[in-house]
Amino acid sequence: MEVSVSRKSNFNSAHRLHVAQWSDEKNKNVFGICNNENYHGHNYVVIATVTGEVDDVTGFVIDTKILKKILMEEVETRFDHKNLNLDTDEFKVLNPTAENIAVVIWKLIRKRIENNLKLKIILYETERNFVEYEGK
Amino acid sequence: MEVSVSRKSNFNSAHRLHVAQWSDEKNKNVFGICNNENYHGHNYVVIATVTGEVDDVTGFVIDTKILKKILMEEVETRFDHKNLNLDTDEFKVLNPTAENIAVVIWKLIRKRIENNLKLKIILYETERNFVEYEGK
Amino acid sequence: MEVSVSRKSNFNSAHRLHVAQWSDEKNKNVFGICNNENYHGHNYVVIATVTGEVDDVTGFVIDTKILKKILMEEVETRFDHKNLNLDTDEFKVLNPTAENIAVVIWKLIRKRIENNLKLKIILYETERNFVEYEGK
Amino acid sequence: MEVSVSRKSNFNSAHRLHVAQWSDEKNKNVFGICNNENYHGHNYVVIATVTGEVDDVTGFVIDTKILKKILMEEVETRFDHKNLNLDTDEFKVLNPTAENIAVVIWKLIRKRIENNLKLKIILYETERNFVEYEGK
Amino acid sequence: MEVSVSRKSNFNSAHRLHVAQWSDEKNKNVFGICNNENYHGHNYVVIATVTGEVDDVTGFVIDTKILKKILMEEVETRFDHKNLNLDTDEFKVLNPTAENIAVVIWKLIRKRIENNLKLKIILYETERNFVEYEGK
Amino acid sequence: MEVSVSRKSNFNSAHRLHVAQWSDEKNKNVFGICNNENYHGHNYVVIATVTGEVDDVTGFVIDTKILKKILMEEVETRFDHKNLNLDTDEFKVLNPTAENIAVVIWKLIRKRIENNLKLKIILYETERNFVEYEGK
């Protein structure tokens, strides 16, 4: 029996959408207020969903205490109360759109999860805007 | 990398479940209080999910400002503060169940989204009842 | 020890903001889309808060099963899946604004609650608009 | 047109994670505070999602009144205000992890749904931990 | 300038409403399913609200990191993943109604907060039932 | 009859807690990660509550369309997608704690509301931390 187990986490960060190779004008035209040069910020919500067989004895696919620890180490410690563009290696060059943040988090957590488990990341930038990536 | 981008919107409408070719008694038996002849109403929540490749430069699958604009024009302007049965062309004949509303919204937004993008619509009629349609 | 006990309930209704003694034009100017002649609707959320002394033996101010029953009989049965303007005695004349609905519900529940208990009603018309009345 | 229809329900139960064939020490090591011998509890939220063709006449995949009744009879009556380990046949032996509870609920509801409809169960143990099972 | 600062916390516990001096029959009649002898449980949500003057230099009434620590030590450590009736000193005799739990938490936190600050406790037993106590 | 009318709004901003007259070390000790020199950010939620007499004819205390417009002009335009410390006059010197932001918003909206109406501001910095100011 294959079950998906999800764990929700949070991080509060500053960011700015900006493409370095574009002019300021083009950045402003494409990204609008999200390009504000002094940054803005969000309360990001991340949901990591791990799918696999339920263990016959424990009744677990993955212990949510382990998933919580991975999210703490890979996501919260790395991104919480940080400026994504300035304070993190991941988004020094890469534009920190919700799409890109979800893909980066997926890669960080994928390394920590066993190969026989599938992984999906949902990232809420606001209550009204969110993205989903499952490694395809 | 294929990512899904979702945008949430709202509309507050009156409606009534009613099948014109049925007797009043059959309508009442099948639809119960949802058949109330003077209508009732809901705060509908609609989530449009667009799936496609992340653009290498922008980091966007689709700009949520564009998705917000499409939802405004195709859903909010059309259905918000309206009586679905009386004030809209879409539900003059078609019974405005959550299922049918989701399919109608999917068709309206599908026309506005590029062909290489997939589309899913989630429609909440209440916090406890919701439906999902992805064009299959 | 004085504690407040709250119980949340729901009703889904159609309504229209309209003042009978005004012209159609004035109604449209003041109430805008809320004046739509064929009605629109909402998922109303009502919270009844009862304040009083905690009983030494039961540890209750009021049994929430009783409060739930009162809300069912006075609010849900009366307003759920109804057109507030057409189907209810309370809003045949009175304009069904959130303010007026909250006051009407307060009066209906006040009659059912013992005199030594205080009552407050919170009414959500949407997630973003809500009102509060405590009988002053 | 294939649409998914979801209905949300609740039950509030005590439980304890415990594997009978393990020592107390191993149970404590694996399940931590979830193994507390006097139990703890949760407000479980269950979402049943039924997928199938929309009926041309009614506009329904399944009447949510029916889905609500099934959830009431199979889930709420069985598990609400119960101790899952002591008061239910389903978890006398089976460890009541979120994964196992979701699979049990899926089986109970599957029997009550027509064969041509697909079924998915989402179970929230807390706002931050939830699981999903669709019968694979 | 007097501002109220609130911090939200959680604990997941088993409990049973029961008055020792009453017969089993009377307990069942008054408390219904909440009297289930093997307990049931809830995801309790507690909000501690501290009111006082804003410090001119820090801009704080109380540092929420301190309030978080107090809630961790006085509420979470004490009640989370416990059976309120069996595992805690506070509810060995006292009936663990939401009202009584809120009063107990108020007293525990009151001792840890400076005298010039006011304190209010809101306790959600479920999303639909909650209580509030401010020490009067 | 005195009723309170509330309207919810949002703004997404970067900020940093910092007291200019303190050393870097003291700032770090007091504000911790909230002092991060490159800023972090939040999805702020603001609720403006206006209390006054219900108008006999309109059934309004204040038209929520007006309250929405005031929030748009005074809060969203001013603070949304901004760096509170760098981009706004209000927090160039004043430390942008939740308490101070709530007081600033209260003063901005107070000027736009009639004298006979009372005003309260609730500001959520995160789902778990929020403050309230009513001008006392």
PDB file of C-alpha atoms in Angstrom, chain D residues 10-61:
ATOM      1  CA  ASN D  10     -13.956  15.434  11.310  1.00  0.00           C
ATOM      2  CA  PHE D  11     -13.432  13.144  14.249  1.00  0.00           C
ATOM      3  CA  ASN D  12     -11.767  13.772  17.597  1.00  0.00           C
ATOM      4  CA  SER D  13     -10.059  10.706  19.039  1.00  0.00           C
ATOM      5  CA  ALA D  14      -7.466   9.479  21.494  1.00  0.00           C
ATOM      6  CA  HIS D  15      -4.726   7.161  20.265  1.00  0.00           C
ATOM      7  CA  ARG D  16      -1.260   5.833  21.003  1.00  0.00           C
ATOM      8  CA  LEU D  17       1.415   4.571  18.629  1.00  0.00           C
ATOM      9  CA  HIS D  18       2.505   1.172  19.896  1.00  0.00           C
ATOM     10  CA  VAL D  19       3.762  -2.088  18.389  1.00  0.00           C
ATOM     11  CA  ALA D  20       2.736  -4.981  20.685  1.00  0.00           C
ATOM     12  CA  GLN D  21       5.608  -7.287  19.701  1.00  0.00           C
ATOM     13  CA  TRP D  22       8.241  -4.664  20.615  1.00  0.00           C
ATOM     14  CA  SER D  23       9.680  -3.928  24.077  1.00  0.00           C
ATOM     15  CA  ASP D  24       8.551  -0.769  25.873  1.00  0.00           C
ATOM     16  CA  GLU D  25      12.015   0.636  25.314  1.00  0.00           C
ATOM     17  CA  LYS D  26      11.921   0.091  21.560  1.00  0.00           C
ATOM     18  CA  ASN D  27       8.412   1.589  21.371  1.00  0.00           C
ATOM     19  CA  LYS D  28       9.611   4.670  23.230  1.00  0.00           C
ATOM     20  CA  ASN D  29      12.698   4.980  21.036  1.00  0.00           C
ATOM     21  CA  VAL D  30      10.771   4.757  17.787  1.00  0.00           C
ATOM     22  CA  PHE D  31       7.516   6.564  18.624  1.00  0.00           C
ATOM     23  CA  GLY D  32       8.720   9.016  21.325  1.00  0.00           C
ATOM     24  CA  ILE D  33       5.914  11.023  22.955  1.00  0.00           C
ATOM     25  CA  CYS D  34       3.400   9.444  20.530  1.00  0.00           C
ATOM     26  CA  ASN D  35       3.876   6.228  22.542  1.00  0.00           C
ATOM     27  CA  ASN D  36       2.617   7.830  25.813  1.00  0.00           C
ATOM     28  CA  GLU D  37       0.932   4.899  27.575  1.00  0.00           C
ATOM     29  CA  ASN D  38      -2.097   6.902  28.692  1.00  0.00           C
ATOM     30  CA  TYR D  39      -2.752   8.105  25.121  1.00  0.00           C
ATOM     31  CA  HIS D  40      -2.964  11.569  23.618  1.00  0.00           C
ATOM     32  CA  GLY D  41      -5.388  12.805  20.957  1.00  0.00           C
ATOM     33  CA  HIS D  42      -6.131  14.722  17.804  1.00  0.00           C
ATOM     34  CA  ASN D  43      -8.835  16.563  15.893  1.00  0.00           C
ATOM     35  CA  TYR D  44      -8.594  14.449  12.748  1.00  0.00           C
ATOM     36  CA  VAL D  45      -9.805  15.956   9.479  1.00  0.00           C
ATOM     37  CA  VAL D  46     -10.711  13.541   6.698  1.00  0.00           C
ATOM     38  CA  ILE D  47     -11.355  14.476   3.064  1.00  0.00           C
ATOM     39  CA  ALA D  48     -12.964  11.862   0.820  1.00  0.00           C
ATOM     40  CA  THR D  49     -12.475  12.533  -2.878  1.00  0.00           C
ATOM     41  CA  VAL D  50     -14.621  10.658  -5.384  1.00  0.00           C
ATOM     42  CA  THR D  51     -13.744  10.850  -9.083  1.00  0.00           C
ATOM     43  CA  GLY D  52     -16.044   9.949 -11.957  1.00  0.00           C
ATOM     44  CA  GLU D  53     -18.126  11.141 -14.896  1.00  0.00           C
ATOM     45  CA  VAL D  54     -20.469  14.097 -14.409  1.00  0.00           C
ATOM     46  CA  ASP D  55     -24.090  13.002 -14.925  1.00  0.00           C
ATOM     47  CA  ASP D  56     -25.555  14.865 -17.923  1.00  0.00           C
ATOM     48  CA  VAL D  57     -28.872  15.562 -16.242  1.00  0.00           C
ATOM     49  CA  THR D  58     -28.102  16.185 -12.558  1.00  0.00           C
ATOM     50  CA  GLY D  59     -24.643  17.702 -13.055  1.00  0.00           C
ATOM     51  CA  PHE D  60     -23.439  15.510 -10.176  1.00  0.00           C
ATOM     52  CA  VAL D  61     -20.611  12.963  -9.976  1.00  0.00           C
TER      53      VAL D  61
END
